[in-house]
mmCIF file of C-alpha atoms in Angstrom:
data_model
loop_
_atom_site.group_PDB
_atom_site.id
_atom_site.type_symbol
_atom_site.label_atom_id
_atom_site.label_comp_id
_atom_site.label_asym_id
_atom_site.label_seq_id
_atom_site.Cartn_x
_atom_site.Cartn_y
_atom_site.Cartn_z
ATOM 1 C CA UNK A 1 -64.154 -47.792 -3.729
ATOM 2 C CA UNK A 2 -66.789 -47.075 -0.961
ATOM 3 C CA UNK A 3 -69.161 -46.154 -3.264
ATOM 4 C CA UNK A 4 -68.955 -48.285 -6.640
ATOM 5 C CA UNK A 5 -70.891 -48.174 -9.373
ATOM 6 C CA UNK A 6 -73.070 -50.879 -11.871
ATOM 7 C CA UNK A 7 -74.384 -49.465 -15.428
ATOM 8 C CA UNK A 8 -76.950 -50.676 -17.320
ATOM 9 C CA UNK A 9 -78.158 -49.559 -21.334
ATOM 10 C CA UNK A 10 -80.689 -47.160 -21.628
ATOM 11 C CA UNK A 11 -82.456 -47.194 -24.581
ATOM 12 C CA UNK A 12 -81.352 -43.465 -26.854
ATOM 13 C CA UNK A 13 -83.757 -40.521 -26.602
ATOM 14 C CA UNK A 14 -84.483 -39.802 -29.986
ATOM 15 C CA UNK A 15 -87.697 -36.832 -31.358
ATOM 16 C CA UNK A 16 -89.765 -38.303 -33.796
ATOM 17 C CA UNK A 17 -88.262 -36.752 -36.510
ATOM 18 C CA UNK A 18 -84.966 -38.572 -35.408
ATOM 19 C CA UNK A 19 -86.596 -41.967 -35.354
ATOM 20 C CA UNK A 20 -87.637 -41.192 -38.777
ATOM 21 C CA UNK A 21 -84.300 -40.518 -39.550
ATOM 22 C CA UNK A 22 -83.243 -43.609 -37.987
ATOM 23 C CA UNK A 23 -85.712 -45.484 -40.129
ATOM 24 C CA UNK A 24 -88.862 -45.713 -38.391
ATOM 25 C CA UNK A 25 -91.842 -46.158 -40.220
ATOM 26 C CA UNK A 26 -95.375 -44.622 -39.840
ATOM 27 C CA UNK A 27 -96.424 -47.835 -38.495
ATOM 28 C CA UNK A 28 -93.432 -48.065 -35.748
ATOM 29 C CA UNK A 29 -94.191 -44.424 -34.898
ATOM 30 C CA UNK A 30 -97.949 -45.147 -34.218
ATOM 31 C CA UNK A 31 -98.165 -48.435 -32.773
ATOM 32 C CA UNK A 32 -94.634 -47.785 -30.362
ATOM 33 C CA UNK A 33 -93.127 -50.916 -32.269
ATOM 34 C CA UNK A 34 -88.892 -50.414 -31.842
ATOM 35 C CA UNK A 35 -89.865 -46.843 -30.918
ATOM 36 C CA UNK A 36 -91.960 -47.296 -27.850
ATOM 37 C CA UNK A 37 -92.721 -43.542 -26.368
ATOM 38 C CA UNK A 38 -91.189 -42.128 -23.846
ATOM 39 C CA UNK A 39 -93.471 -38.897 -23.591
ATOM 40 C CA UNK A 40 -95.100 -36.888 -26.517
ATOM 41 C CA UNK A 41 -92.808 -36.172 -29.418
ATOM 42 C CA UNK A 42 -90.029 -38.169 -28.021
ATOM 43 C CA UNK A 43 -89.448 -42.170 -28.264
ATOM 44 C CA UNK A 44 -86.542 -45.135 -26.712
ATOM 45 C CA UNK A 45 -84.797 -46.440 -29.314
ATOM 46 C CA UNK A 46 -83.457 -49.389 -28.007
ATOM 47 C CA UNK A 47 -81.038 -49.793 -30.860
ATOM 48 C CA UNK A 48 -78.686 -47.774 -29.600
ATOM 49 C CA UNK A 49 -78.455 -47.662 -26.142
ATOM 50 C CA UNK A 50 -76.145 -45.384 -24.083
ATOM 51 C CA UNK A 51 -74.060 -46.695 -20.498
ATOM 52 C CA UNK A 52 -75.147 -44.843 -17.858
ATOM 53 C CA UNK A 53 -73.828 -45.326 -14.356
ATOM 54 C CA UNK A 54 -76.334 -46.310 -11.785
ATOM 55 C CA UNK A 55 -75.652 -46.691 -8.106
ATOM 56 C CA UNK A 56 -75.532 -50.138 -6.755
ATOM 57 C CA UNK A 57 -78.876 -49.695 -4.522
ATOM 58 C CA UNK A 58 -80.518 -48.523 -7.472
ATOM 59 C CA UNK A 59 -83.897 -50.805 -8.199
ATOM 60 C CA UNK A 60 -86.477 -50.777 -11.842
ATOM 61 C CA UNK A 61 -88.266 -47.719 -10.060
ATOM 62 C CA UNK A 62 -84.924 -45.678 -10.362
ATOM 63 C CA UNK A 63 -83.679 -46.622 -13.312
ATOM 64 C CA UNK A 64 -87.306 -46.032 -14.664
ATOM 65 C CA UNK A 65 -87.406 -42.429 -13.406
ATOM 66 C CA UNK A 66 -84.315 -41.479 -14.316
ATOM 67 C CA UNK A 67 -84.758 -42.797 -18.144
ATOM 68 C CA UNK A 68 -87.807 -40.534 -17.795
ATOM 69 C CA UNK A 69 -86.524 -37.662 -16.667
ATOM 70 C CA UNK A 70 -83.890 -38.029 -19.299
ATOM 71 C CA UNK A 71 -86.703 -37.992 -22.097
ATOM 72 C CA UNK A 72 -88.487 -35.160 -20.600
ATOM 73 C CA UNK A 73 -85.052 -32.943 -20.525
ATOM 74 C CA UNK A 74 -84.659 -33.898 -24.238
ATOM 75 C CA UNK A 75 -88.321 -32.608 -24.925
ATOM 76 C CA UNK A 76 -88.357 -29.566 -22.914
ATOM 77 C CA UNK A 77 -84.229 -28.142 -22.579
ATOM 78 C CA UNK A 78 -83.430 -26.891 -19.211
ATOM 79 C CA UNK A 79 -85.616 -28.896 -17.334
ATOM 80 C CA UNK A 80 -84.024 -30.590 -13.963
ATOM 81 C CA UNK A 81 -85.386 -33.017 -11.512
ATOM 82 C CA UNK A 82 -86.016 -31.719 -8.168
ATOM 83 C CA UNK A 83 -88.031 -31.844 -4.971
ATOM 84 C CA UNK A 84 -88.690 -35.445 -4.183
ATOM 85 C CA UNK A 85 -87.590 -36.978 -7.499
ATOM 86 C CA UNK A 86 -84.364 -35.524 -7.192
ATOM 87 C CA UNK A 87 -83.999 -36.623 -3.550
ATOM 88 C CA UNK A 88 -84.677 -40.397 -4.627
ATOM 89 C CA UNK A 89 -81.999 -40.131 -7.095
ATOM 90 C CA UNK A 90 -79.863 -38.765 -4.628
ATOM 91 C CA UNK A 91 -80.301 -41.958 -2.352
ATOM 92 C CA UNK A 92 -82.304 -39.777 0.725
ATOM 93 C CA UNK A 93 -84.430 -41.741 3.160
ATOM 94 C CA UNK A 94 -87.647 -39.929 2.325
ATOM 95 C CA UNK A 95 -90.734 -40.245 4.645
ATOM 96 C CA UNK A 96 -93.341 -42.386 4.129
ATOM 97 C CA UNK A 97 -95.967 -39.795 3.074
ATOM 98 C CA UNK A 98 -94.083 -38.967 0.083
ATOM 99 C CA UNK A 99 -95.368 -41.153 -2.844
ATOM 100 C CA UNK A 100 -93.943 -41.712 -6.179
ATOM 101 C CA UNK A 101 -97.280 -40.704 -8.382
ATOM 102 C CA UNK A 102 -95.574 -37.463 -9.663
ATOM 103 C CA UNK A 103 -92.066 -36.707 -11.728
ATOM 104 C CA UNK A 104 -90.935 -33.429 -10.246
ATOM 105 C CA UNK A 105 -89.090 -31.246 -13.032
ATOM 106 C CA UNK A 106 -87.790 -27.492 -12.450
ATOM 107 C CA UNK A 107 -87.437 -24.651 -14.643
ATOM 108 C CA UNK A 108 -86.239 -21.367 -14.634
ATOM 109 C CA UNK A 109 -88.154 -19.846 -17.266
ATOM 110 C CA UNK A 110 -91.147 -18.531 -15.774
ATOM 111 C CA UNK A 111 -93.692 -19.384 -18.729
ATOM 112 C CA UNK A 112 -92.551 -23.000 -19.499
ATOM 113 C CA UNK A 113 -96.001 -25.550 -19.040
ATOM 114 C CA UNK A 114 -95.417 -29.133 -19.178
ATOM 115 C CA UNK A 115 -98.969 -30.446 -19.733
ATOM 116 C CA UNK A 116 -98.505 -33.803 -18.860
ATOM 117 C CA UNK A 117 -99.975 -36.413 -16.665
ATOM 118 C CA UNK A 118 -97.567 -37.535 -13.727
ATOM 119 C CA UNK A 119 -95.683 -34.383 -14.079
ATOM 120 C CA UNK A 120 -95.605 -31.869 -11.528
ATOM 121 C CA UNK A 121 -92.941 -28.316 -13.008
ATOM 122 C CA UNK A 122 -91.721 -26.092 -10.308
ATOM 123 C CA UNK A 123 -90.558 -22.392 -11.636
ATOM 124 C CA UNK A 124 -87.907 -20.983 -10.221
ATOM 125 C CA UNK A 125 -86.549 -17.585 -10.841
ATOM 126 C CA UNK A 126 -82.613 -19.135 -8.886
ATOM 127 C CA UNK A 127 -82.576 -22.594 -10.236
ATOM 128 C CA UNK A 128 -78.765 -23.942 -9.559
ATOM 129 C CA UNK A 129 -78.193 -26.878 -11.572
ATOM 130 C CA UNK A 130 -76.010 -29.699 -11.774
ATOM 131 C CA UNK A 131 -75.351 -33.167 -12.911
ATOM 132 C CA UNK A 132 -75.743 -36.480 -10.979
ATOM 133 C CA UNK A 133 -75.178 -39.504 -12.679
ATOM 134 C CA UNK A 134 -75.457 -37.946 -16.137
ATOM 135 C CA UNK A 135 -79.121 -36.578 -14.858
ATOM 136 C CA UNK A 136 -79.872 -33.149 -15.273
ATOM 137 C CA UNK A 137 -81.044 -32.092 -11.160
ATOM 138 C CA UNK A 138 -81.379 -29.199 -8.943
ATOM 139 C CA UNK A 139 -78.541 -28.492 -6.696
ATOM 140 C CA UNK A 140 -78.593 -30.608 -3.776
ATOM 141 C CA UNK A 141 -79.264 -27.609 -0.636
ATOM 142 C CA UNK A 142 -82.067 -26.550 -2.967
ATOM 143 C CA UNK A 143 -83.922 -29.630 -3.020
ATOM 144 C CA UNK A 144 -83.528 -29.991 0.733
ATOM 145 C CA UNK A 145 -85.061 -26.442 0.925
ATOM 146 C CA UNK A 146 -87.717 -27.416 -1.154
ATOM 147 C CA UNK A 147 -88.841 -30.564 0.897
ATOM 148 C CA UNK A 148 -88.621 -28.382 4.128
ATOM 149 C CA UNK A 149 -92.262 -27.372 3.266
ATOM 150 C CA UNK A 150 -93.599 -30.755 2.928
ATOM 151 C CA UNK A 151 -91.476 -32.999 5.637
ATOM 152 C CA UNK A 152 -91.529 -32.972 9.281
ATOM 153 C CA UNK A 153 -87.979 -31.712 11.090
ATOM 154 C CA UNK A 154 -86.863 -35.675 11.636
ATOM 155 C CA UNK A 155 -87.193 -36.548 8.203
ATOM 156 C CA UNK A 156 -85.386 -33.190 7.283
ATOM 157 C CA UNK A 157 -82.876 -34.578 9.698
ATOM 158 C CA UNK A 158 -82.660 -38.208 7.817
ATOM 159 C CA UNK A 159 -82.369 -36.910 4.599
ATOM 160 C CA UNK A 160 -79.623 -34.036 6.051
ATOM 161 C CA UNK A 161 -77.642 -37.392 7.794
ATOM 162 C CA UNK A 162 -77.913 -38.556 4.582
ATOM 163 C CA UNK A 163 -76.896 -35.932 2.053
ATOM 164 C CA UNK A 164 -73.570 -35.009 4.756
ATOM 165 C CA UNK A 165 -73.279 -38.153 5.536
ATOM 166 C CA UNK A 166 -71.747 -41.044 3.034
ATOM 167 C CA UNK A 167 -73.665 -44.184 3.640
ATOM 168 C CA UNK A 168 -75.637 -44.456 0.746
ATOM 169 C CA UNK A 169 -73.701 -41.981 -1.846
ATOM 170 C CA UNK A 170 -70.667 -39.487 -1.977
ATOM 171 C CA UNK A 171 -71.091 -36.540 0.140
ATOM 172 C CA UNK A 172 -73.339 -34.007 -1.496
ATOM 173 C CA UNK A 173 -73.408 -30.959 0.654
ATOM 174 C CA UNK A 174 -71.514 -30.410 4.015
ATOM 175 C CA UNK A 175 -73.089 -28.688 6.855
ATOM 176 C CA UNK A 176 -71.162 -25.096 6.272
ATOM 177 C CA UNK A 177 -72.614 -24.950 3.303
ATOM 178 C CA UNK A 178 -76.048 -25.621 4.611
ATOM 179 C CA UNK A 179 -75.346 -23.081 7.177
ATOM 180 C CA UNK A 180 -74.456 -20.525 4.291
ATOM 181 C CA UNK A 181 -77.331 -21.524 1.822
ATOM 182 C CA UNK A 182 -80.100 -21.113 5.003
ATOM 183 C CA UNK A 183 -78.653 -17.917 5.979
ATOM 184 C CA UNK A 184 -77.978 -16.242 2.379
ATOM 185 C CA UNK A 185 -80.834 -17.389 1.149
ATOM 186 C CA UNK A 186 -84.054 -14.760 0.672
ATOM 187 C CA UNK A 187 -87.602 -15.499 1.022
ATOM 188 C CA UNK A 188 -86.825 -19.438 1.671
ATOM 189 C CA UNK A 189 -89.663 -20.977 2.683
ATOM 190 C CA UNK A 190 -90.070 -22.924 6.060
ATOM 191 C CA UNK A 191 -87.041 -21.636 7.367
ATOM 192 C CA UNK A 192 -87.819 -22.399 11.072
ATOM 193 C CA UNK A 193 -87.697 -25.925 10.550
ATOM 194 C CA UNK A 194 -85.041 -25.985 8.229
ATOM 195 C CA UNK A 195 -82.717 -24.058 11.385
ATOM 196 C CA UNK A 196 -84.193 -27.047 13.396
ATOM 197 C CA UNK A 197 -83.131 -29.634 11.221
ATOM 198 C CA UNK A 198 -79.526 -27.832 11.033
ATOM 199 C CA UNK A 199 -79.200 -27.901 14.506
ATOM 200 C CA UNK A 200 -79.570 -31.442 14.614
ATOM 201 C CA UNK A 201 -77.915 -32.821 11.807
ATOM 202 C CA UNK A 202 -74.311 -34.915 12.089
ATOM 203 C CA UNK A 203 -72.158 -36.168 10.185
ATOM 204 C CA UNK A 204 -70.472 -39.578 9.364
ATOM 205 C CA UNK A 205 -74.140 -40.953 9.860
ATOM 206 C CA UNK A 206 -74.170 -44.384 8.370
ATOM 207 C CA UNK A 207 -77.942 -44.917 7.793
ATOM 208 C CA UNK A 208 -81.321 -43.642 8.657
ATOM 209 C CA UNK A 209 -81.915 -46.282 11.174
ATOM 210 C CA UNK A 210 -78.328 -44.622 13.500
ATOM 211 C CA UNK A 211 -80.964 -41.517 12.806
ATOM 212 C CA UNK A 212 -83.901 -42.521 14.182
ATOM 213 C CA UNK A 213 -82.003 -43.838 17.321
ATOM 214 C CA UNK A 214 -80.138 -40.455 18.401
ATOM 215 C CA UNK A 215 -83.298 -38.642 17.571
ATOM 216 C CA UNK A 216 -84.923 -40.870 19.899
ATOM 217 C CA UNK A 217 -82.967 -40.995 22.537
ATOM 218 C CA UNK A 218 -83.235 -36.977 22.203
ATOM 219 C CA UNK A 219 -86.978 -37.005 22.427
ATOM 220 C CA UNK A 220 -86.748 -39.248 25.864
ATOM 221 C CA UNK A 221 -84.424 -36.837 27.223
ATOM 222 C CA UNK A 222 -81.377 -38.923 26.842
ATOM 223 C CA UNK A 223 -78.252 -36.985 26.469
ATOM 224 C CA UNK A 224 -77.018 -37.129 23.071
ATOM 225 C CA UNK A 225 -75.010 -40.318 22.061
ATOM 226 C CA UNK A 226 -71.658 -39.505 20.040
ATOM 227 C CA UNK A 227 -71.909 -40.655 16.169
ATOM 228 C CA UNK A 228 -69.297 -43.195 15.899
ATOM 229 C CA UNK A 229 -67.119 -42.750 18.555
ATOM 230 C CA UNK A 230 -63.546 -44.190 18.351
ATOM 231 C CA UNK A 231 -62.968 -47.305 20.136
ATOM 232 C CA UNK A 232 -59.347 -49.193 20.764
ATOM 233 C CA UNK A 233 -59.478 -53.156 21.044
ATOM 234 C CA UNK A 234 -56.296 -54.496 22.151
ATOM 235 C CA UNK A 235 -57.513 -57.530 21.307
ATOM 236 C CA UNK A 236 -57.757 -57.274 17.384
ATOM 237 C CA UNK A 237 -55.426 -54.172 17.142
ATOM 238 C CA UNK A 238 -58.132 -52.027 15.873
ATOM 239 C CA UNK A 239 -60.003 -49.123 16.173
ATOM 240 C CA UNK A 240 -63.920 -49.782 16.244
ATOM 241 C CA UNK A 241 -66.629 -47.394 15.793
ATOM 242 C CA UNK A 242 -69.768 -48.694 16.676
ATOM 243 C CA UNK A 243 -73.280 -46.635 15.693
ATOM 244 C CA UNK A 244 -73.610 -44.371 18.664
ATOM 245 C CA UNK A 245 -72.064 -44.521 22.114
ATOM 246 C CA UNK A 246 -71.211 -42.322 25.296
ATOM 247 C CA UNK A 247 -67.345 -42.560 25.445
ATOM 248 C CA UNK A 248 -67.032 -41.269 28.886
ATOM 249 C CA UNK A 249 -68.972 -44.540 30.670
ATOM 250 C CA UNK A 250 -68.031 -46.616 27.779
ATOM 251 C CA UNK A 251 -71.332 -47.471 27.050
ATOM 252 C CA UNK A 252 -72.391 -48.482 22.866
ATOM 253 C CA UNK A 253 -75.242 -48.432 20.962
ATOM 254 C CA UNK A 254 -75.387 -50.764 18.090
ATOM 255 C CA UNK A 255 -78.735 -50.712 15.523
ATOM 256 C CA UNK A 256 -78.742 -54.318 14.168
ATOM 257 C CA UNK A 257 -80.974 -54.795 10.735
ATOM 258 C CA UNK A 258 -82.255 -58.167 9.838
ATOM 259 C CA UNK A 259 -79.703 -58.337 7.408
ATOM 260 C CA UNK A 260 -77.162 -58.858 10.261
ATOM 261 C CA UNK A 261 -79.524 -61.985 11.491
ATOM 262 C CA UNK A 262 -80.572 -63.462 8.499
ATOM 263 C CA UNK A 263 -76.502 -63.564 6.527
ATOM 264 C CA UNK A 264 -74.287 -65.414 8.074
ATOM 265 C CA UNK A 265 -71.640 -63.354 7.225
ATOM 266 C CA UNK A 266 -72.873 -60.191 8.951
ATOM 267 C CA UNK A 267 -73.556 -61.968 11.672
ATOM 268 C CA UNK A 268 -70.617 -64.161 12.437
ATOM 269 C CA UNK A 269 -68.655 -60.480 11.964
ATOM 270 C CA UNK A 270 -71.223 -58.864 14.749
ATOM 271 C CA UNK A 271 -70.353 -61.091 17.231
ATOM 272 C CA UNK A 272 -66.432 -60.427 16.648
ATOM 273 C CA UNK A 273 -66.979 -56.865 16.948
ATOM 274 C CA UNK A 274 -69.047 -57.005 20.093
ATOM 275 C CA UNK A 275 -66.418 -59.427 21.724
ATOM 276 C CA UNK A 276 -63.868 -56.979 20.890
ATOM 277 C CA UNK A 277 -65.577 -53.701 22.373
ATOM 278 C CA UNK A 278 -66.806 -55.996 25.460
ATOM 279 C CA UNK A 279 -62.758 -57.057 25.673
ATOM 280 C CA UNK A 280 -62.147 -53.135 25.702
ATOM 281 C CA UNK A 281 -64.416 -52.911 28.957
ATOM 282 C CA UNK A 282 -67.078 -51.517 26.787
ATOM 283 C CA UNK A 283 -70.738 -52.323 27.235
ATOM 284 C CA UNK A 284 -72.738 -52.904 23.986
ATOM 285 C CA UNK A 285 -76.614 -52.629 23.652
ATOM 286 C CA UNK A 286 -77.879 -53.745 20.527
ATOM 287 C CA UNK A 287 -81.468 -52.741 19.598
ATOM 288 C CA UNK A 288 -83.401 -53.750 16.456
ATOM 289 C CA UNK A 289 -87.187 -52.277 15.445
ATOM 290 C CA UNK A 290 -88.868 -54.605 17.562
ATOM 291 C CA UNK A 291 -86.927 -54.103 20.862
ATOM 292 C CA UNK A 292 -88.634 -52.507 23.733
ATOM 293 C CA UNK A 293 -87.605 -49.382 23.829
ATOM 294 C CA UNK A 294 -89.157 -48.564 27.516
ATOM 295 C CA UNK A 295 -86.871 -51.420 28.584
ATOM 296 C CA UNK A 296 -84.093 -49.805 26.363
ATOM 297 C CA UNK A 297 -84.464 -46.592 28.224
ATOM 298 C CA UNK A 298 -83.827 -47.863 31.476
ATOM 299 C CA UNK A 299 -80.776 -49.632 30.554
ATOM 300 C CA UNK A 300 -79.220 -46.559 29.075
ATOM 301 C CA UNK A 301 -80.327 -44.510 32.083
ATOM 302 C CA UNK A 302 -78.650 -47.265 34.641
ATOM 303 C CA UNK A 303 -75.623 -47.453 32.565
ATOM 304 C CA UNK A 304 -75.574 -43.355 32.898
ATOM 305 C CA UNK A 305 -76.771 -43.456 36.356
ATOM 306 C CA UNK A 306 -79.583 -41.472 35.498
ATOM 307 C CA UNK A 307 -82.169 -43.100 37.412
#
């Protein structure tokens, strides 16, 4: 399974009139004792937790947002994460100027108020909803919309690589249907950049670091490397795909983390697979965040004969 799962016990989302029920006292109610709150009128009862999948990058800030989101839905029906809370659930590489100080709920009922600290309630008169993980969210191609307005068009492009894309979790929208929801769509907001974005998203993207590097490469003038492209080594009987490459001078790109240096495992298996693709006649460049990339440049360029 490419994309397995681990689940963990969260505590049950009970009102206070159901922790009463379930035997809380006066005492437990006020002090959070057995019934610590989750947010007003609603408390964990950690005597009876529920399994809940969670994804296997999943860290305490996830869990901790979704358990909250969970307790808000249970106060306030209807309610569904969206914006950048939903995209953090969803696994997308958001940009660095996005924080984490708010909880980002939607509604479609027009007079609902949430008066709340941390909580930011977005009214929407089309609010498509669906489930992810057992969490109540907003449809993925309407949160993307939504963060149009407060991301630049290469972070649009991450999280688009991302959410049409599989590296992180399943497929959640594919680019036909972005195509669809942009153009059917009335009165969407920043719809310039979100056509931008479109135009530059791809699929089969592995993470947001394969990403960065085609976008780069685009913004020095570089023709566009091929996501993935489909290599034959004779000498292991395989087909390789390394991150990016241009098939036609046999040239490959390859984004190394410092994962792949620091475990052995990762490593030793780099080497095999640059043997291979250098056994195929292939030449392999492998960059990391602190190569040169002036240096980089000109080796791409010689190796296309652009200079």
């Amino acid at each position: 399974m490419k994309h397995p799962l681990n689940y963990a016990d969260y505590p049950a989302i009970v009102s206070v009139p159901e922790a009463r029920a379930r035997g809380a006292s006066d005492y437990d109610i006020r002090s959070g004792r057995n019934f610590p709150p989750a947010t007003w009128g609603i408390r964990f009862d950690g005597t009876a937790p529920t399994e809940f999948p969670i994804p296997t990058w999943a860290d305490d800030d996830w869990i901790k947002e979704a358990q909250v989101l969970l307790a808000l839905a249970h106060r306030h029906p209807g309610v569904v994460a969206c914006s950048e809370t939903a995209a953090r659930l969803f696994g997308w590489p958001l940009p660095r100027s996005i924080g984490r100080d708010s909880l980002h709920l939607a509604t479609s009922d027009i007079n609902k108020r949430i008066r709340r600290r941390g909580v930011t309630l977005h009214r929407m008169r089309t609010l498509r909803r669906t489930a992810w993980l057992g969490l109540p969210v907003l449809s993925p191609l309407q949160v993307f919309s939504q963060l149009a307005a407060v991301s630049s068009v290469d972070s649009l492009v991450k999280m688009g690589d991302a959410a049409i894309g599989d590296w992180k979790s399943p497929t959640q929208f594919s680019l036909e249907d972005l195509a669809k929801h942009i153009s059917g769509t009335k009165h969407l907001r920043a719809r310039s950049k979100l056509l931008s974005a479109f135009e530059l998203i791809r699929e089969d993207v592995d993470s947001p670091m394969e990403t960065d590097l085609r976008l780069w490469a685009a913004s020095r003038d570089l023709p566009e490397p091929v996501v993935h492209p489909a290599v034959y080594c004779p000498t292991i009987d395989r087909t390789l795909n390394p991150d990016l490459g241009y098939p036609k001078v046999k040239l490959a790109l390859e984004y190394e983390g410092d994962h792949h240096r620091t475990s052995e495992g990762p490593w030793a298996a780099d080497i095999d697979r640059v043997n291979a693709l250098k056994a195929a006649g292939w030449t392999v460049l492998r960059v990391t965040k602190s190569t040169n990339r002036r240096q980089f440049e000109r080796d791409i360029r010689q190796h296309l004969g652009l200079q």
